[in-house]
PDB file of C-alpha atoms in Angstrom:
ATOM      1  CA  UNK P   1     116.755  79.331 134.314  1.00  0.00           C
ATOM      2  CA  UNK P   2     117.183  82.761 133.509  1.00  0.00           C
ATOM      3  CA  UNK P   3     119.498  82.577 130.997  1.00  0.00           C
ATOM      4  CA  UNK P   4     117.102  79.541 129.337  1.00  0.00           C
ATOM      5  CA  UNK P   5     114.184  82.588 129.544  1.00  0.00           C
ATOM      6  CA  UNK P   6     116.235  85.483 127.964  1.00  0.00           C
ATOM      7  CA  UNK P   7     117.085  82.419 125.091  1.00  0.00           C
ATOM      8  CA  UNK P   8     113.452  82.206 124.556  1.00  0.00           C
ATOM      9  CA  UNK P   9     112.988  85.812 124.309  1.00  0.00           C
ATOM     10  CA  UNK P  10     115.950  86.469 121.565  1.00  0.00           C
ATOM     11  CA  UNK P  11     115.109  83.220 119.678  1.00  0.00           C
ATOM     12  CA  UNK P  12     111.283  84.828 119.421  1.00  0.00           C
ATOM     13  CA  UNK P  13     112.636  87.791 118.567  1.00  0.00           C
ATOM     14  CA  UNK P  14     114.941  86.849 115.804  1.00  0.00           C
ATOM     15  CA  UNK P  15     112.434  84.470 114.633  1.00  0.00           C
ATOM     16  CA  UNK P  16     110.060  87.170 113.330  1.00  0.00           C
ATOM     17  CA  UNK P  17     112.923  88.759 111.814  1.00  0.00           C
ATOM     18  CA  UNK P  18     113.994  85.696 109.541  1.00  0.00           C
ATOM     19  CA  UNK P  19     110.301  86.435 108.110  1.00  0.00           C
ATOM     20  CA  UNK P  20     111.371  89.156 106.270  1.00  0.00           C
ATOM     21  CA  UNK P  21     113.293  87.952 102.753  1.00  0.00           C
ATOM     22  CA  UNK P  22     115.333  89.981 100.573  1.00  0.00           C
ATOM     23  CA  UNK P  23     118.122  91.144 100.180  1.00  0.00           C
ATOM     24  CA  UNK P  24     120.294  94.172  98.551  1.00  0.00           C
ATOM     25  CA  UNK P  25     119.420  97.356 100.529  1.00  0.00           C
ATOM     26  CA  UNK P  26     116.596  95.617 102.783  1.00  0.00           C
ATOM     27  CA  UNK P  27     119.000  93.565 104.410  1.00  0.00           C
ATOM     28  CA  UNK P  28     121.189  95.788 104.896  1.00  0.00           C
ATOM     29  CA  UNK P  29     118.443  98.168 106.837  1.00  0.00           C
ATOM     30  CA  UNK P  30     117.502  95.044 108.751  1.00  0.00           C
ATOM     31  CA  UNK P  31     120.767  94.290 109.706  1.00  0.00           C
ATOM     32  CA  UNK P  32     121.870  97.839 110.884  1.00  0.00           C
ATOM     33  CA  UNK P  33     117.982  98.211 112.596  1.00  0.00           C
ATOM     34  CA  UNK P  34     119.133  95.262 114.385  1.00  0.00           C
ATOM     35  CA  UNK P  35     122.221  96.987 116.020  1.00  0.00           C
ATOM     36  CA  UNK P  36     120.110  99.995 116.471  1.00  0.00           C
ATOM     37  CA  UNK P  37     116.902  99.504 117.776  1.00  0.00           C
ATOM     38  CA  UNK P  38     116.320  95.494 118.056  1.00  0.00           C
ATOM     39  CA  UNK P  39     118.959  95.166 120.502  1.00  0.00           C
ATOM     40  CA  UNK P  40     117.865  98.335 122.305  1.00  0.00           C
ATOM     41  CA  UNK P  41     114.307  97.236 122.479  1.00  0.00           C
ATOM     42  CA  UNK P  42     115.150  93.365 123.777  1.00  0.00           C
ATOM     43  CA  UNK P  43     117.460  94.625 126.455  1.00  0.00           C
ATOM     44  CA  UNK P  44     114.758  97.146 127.842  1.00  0.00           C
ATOM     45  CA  UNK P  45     111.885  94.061 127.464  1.00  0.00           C
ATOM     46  CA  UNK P  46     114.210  91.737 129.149  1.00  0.00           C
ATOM     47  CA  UNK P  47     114.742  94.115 132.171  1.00  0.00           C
ATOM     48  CA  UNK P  48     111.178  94.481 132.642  1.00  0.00           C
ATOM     49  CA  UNK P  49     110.361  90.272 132.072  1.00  0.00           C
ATOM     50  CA  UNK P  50     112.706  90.096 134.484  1.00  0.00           C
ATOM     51  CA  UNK P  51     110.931  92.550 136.843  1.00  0.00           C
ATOM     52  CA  UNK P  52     107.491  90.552 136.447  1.00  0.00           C
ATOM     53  CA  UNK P  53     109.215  87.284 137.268  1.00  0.00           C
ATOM     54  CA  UNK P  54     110.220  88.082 140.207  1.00  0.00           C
ATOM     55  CA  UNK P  55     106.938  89.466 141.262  1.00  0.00           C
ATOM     56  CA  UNK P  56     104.980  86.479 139.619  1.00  0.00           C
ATOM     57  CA  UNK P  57     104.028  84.103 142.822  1.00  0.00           C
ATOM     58  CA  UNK P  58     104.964  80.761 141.151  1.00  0.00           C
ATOM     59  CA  UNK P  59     108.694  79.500 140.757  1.00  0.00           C
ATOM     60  CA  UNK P  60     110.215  79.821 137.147  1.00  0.00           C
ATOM     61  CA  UNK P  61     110.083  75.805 137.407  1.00  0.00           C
ATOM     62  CA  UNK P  62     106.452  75.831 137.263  1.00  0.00           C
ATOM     63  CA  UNK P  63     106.199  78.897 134.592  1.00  0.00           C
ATOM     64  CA  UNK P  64     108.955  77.617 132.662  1.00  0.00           C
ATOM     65  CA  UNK P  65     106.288  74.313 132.050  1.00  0.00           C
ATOM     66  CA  UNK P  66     103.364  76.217 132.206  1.00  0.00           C
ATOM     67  CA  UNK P  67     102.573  76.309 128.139  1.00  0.00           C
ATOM     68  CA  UNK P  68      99.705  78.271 128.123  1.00  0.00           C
ATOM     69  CA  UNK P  69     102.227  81.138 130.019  1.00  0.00           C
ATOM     70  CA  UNK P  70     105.010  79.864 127.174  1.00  0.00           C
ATOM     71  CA  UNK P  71     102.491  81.230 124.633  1.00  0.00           C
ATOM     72  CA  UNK P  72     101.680  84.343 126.144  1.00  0.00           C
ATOM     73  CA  UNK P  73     105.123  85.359 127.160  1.00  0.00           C
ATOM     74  CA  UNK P  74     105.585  84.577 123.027  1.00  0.00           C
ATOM     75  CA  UNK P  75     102.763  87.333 121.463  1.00  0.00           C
ATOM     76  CA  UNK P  76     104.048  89.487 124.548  1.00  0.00           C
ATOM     77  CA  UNK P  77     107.165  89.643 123.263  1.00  0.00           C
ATOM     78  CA  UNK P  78     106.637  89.919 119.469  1.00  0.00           C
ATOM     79  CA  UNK P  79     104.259  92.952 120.949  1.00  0.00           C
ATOM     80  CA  UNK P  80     107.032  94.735 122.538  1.00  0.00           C
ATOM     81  CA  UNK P  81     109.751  94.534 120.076  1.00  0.00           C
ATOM     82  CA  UNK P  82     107.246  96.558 117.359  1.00  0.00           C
ATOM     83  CA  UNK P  83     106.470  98.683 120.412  1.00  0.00           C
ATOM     84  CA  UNK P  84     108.253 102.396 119.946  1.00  0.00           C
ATOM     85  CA  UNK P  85     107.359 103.691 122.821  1.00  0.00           C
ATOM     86  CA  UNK P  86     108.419 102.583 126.618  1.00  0.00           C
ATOM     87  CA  UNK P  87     104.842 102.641 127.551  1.00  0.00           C
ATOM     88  CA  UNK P  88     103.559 100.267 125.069  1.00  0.00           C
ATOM     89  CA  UNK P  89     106.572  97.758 126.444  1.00  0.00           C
ATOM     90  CA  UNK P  90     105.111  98.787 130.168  1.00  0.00           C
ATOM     91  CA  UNK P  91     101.329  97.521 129.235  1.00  0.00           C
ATOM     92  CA  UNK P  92     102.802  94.655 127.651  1.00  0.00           C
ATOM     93  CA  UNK P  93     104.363  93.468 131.137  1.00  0.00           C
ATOM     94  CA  UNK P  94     101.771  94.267 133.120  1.00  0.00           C
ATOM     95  CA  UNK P  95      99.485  91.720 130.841  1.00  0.00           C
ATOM     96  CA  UNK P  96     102.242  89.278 131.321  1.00  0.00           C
ATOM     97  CA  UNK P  97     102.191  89.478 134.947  1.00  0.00           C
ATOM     98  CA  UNK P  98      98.187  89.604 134.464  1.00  0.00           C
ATOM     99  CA  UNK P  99      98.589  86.346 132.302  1.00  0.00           C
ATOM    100  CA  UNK P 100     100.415  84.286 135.093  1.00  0.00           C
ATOM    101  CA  UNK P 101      98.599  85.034 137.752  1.00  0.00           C
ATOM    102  CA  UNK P 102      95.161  85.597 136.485  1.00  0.00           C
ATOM    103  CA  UNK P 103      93.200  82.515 136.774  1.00  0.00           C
ATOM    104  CA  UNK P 104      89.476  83.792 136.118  1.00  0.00           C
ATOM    105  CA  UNK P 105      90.419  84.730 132.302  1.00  0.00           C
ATOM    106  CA  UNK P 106      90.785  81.681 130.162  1.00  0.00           C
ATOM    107  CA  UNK P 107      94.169  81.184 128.104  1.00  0.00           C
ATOM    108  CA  UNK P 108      92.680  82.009 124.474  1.00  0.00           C
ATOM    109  CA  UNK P 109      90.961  85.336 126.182  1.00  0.00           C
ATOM    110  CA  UNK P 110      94.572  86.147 127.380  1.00  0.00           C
ATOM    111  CA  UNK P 111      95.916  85.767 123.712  1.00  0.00           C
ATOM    112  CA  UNK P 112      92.977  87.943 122.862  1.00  0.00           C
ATOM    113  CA  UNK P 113      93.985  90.757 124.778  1.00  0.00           C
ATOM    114  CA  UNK P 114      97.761  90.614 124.101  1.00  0.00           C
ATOM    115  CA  UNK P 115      96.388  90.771 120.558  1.00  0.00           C
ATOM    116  CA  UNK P 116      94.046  93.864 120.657  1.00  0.00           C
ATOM    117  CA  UNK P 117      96.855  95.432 122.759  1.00  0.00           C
ATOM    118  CA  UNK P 118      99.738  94.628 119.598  1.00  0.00           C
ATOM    119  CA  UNK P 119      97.141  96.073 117.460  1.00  0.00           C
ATOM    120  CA  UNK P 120      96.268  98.993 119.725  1.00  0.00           C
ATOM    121  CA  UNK P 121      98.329 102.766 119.691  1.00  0.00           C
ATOM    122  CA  UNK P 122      98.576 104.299 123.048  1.00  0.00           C
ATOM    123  CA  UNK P 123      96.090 106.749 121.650  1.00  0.00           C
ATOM    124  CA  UNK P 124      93.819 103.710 121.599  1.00  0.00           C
ATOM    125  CA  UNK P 125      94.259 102.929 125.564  1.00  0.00           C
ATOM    126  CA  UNK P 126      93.787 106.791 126.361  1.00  0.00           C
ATOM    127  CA  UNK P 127      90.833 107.003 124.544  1.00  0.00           C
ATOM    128  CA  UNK P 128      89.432 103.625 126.249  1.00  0.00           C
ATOM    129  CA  UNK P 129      90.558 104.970 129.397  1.00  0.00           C
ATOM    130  CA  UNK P 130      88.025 108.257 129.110  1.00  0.00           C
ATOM    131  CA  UNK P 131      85.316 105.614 127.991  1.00  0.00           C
ATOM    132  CA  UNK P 132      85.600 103.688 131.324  1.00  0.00           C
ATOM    133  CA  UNK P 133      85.402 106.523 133.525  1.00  0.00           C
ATOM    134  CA  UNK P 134      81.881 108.718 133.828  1.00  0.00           C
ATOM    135  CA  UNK P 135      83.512 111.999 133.080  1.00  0.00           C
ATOM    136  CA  UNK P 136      80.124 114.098 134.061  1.00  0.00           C
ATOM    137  CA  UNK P 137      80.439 116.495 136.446  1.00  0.00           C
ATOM    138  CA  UNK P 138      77.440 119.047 137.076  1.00  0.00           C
ATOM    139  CA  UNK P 139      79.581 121.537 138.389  1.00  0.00           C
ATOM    140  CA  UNK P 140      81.353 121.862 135.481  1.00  0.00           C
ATOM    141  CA  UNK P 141      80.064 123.827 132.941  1.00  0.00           C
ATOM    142  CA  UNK P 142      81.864 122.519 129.746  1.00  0.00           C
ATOM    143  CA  UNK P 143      83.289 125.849 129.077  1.00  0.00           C
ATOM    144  CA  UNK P 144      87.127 125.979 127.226  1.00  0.00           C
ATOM    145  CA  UNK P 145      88.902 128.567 126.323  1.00  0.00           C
ATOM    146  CA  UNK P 146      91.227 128.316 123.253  1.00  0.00           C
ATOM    147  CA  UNK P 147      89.685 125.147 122.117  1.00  0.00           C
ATOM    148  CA  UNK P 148      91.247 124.812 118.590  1.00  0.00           C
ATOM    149  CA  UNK P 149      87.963 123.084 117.789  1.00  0.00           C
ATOM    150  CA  UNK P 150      84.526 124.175 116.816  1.00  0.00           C
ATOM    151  CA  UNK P 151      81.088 122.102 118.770  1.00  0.00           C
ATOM    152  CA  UNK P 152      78.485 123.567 118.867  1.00  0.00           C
ATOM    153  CA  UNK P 153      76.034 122.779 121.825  1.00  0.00           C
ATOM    154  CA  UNK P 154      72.496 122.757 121.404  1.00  0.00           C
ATOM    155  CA  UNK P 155      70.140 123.558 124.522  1.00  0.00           C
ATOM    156  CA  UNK P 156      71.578 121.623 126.830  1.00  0.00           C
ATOM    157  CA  UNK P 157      72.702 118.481 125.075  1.00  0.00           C
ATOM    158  CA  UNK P 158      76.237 118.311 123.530  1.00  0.00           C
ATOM    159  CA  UNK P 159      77.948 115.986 121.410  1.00  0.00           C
ATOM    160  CA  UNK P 160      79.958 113.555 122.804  1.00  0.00           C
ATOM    161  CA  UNK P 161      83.512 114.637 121.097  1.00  0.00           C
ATOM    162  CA  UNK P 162      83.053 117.721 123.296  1.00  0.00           C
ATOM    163  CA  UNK P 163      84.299 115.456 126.524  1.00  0.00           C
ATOM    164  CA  UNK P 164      86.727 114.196 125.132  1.00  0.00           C
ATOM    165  CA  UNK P 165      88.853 116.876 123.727  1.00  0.00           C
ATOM    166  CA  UNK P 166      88.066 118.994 126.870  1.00  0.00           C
ATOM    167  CA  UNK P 167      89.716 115.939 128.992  1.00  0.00           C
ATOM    168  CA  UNK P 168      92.097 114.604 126.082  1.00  0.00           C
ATOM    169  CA  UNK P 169      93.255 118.316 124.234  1.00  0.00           C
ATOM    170  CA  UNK P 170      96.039 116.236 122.180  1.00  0.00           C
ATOM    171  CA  UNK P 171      93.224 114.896 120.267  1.00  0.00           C
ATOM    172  CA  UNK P 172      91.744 117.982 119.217  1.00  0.00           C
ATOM    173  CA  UNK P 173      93.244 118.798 115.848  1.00  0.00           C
ATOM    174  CA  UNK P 174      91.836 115.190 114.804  1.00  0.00           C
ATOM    175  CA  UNK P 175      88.514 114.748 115.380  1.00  0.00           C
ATOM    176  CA  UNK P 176      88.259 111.776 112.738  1.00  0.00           C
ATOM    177  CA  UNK P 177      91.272 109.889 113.943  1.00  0.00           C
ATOM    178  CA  UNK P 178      89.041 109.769 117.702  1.00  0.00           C
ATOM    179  CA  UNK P 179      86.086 108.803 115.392  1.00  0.00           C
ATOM    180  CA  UNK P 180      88.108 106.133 113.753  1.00  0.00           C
ATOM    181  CA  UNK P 181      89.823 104.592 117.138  1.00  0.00           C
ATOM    182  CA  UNK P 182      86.439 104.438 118.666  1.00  0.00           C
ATOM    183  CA  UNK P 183      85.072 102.542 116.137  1.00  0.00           C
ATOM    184  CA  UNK P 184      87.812 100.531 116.581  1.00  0.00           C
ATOM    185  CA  UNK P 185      87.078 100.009 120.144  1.00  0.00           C
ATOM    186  CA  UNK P 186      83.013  99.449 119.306  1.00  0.00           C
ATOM    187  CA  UNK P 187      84.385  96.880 116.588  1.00  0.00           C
ATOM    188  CA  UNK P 188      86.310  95.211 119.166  1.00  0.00           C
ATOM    189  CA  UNK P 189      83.291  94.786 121.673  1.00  0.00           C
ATOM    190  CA  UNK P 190      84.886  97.061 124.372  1.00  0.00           C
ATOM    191  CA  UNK P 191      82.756  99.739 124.320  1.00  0.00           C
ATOM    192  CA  UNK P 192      78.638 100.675 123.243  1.00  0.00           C
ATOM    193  CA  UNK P 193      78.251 102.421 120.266  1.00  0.00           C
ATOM    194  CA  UNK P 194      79.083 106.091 120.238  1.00  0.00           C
ATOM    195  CA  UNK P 195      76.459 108.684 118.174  1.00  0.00           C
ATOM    196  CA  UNK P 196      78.972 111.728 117.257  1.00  0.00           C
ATOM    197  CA  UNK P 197      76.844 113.189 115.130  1.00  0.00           C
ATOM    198  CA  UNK P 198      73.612 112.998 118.146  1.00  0.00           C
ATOM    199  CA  UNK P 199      74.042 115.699 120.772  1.00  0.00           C
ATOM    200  CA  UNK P 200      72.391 114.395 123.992  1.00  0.00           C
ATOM    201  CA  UNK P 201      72.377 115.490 127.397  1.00  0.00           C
ATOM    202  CA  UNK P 202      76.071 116.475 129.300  1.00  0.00           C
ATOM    203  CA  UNK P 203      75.430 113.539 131.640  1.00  0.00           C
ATOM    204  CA  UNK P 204      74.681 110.914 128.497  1.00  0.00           C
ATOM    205  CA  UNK P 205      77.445 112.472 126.318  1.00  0.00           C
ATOM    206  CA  UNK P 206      80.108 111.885 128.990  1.00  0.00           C
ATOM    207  CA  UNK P 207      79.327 108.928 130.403  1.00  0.00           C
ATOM    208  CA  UNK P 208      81.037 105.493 131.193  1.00  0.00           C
ATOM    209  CA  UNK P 209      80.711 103.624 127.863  1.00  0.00           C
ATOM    210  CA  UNK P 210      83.152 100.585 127.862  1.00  0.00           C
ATOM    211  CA  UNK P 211      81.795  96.860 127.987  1.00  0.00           C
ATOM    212  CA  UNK P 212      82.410  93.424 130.880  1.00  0.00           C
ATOM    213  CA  UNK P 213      85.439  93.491 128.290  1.00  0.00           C
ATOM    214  CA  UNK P 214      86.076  96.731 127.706  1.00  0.00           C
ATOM    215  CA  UNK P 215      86.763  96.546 131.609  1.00  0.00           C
ATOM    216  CA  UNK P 216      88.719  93.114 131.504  1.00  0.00           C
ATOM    217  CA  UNK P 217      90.833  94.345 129.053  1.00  0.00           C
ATOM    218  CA  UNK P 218      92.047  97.568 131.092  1.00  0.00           C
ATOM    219  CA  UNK P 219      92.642  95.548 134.458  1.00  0.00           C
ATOM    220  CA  UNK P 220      94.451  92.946 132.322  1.00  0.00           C
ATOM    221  CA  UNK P 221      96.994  95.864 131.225  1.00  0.00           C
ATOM    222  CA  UNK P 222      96.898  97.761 134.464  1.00  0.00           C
ATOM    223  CA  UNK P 223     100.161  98.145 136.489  1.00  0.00           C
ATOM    224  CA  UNK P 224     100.495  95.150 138.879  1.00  0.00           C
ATOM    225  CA  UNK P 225     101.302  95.557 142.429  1.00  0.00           C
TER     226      UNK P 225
END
């Protein structure tokens, strides 16, 4: 049965490929990328479906003619082979595990969320992170040194961008790509609407923002135990 689930994963995997026509020097990149990366990538997403199976508390009989799991484990794994980075491959797992065993979130809602996350950077999960957490603290007085960035505070209200890059400094020499992912994230119904251009009080500028969904979607990605 194992064997019969690491077919399913190659065939999916090789399917998307056959979409791309052409020939000349485009399939000659495509057949070299496969060697290079598309291999590399399916043996590391195989190691870690493996790892969720064996966690997953129903038999690989039942998965196996579960379709609803079929389809998931399907956009899961079209999701990890674009995914350069080992921690995109990681979330994609965990929502796999979070798609077997999760029976309060309806199938298409599970799609859903394996599609915002194929969409999604890991900038885009790190900045939906800071929105689910109420980063206020009264203590602190908002004071960095060597911020690379300019925000100016007015009494004491502050605009919002001023949390972030004080908890998220990576995103400080692009204040419009944060502007851009959280519109993103608004668009998407995961989090209220963010003012940038309104300062408002510390506690109002840094607090929780994201959505039911905005919530859903982060437990649906989180590591499983």
């Amino acid at each position: 049965m194992e064997n019969k689930i690491t077919d399913v994963l190659i065939a999916t995997a090789k399917g998307a490929a056959s979409l791309f026509p052409g020939g000349g020097f485009l399939a000659e990149y495509i057949s070299l990328a496969q060697g290079y990366v598309a291999d590399k990538r399916m043996n590391e997403w195989k190691l870690k479906v493996e790892e969720v199976l064996e966690k997953i508390p129903r038999s690989i009989d039942e998965l196996a003619q579960d379709e609803a799991f079929y389809s998931c484990v399907q956009v899961a794994t079209m999701g990890a082979m674009r995914a350069y980075q080992k921690e995109k491959q990681e979330l994609f797992a965990n929502a796999l595990y979070s798609s077997a065993n999760n029976v309060d979130i309806s199938t298409d809602k599970k799609l859903f969320y394996l599609s915002l996350l194929d969409n999604y950077t890991l900038s885009h999960i790190m900045l939906l992170k800071y929105f689910a957490q109420n980063n206020y603290n009264e203590n602190n007085n908002g004071i960095r040194q060597n911020c690379m960035v300019s925000i100016r505070e007015i009494g004491g209200t502050e605009y919002p961008i001023k949390g972030i890059v004080e908890k998220l400094p990576c995103f400080e020499d692009d204040i419009m790509f944060v502007k851009h992912i959280t519109e993103q994230l608004c668009s998407d119904s995961l989090i209220s609407i963010v003012d940038f251009n309104m300062p408002v009080s510390k506690e109002r500028a840094r607090a929780k923002r994201t959505t039911k969904y905005g919530d859903e979607f982060l437990e649906f990605i989180q590591k499983y135990q």
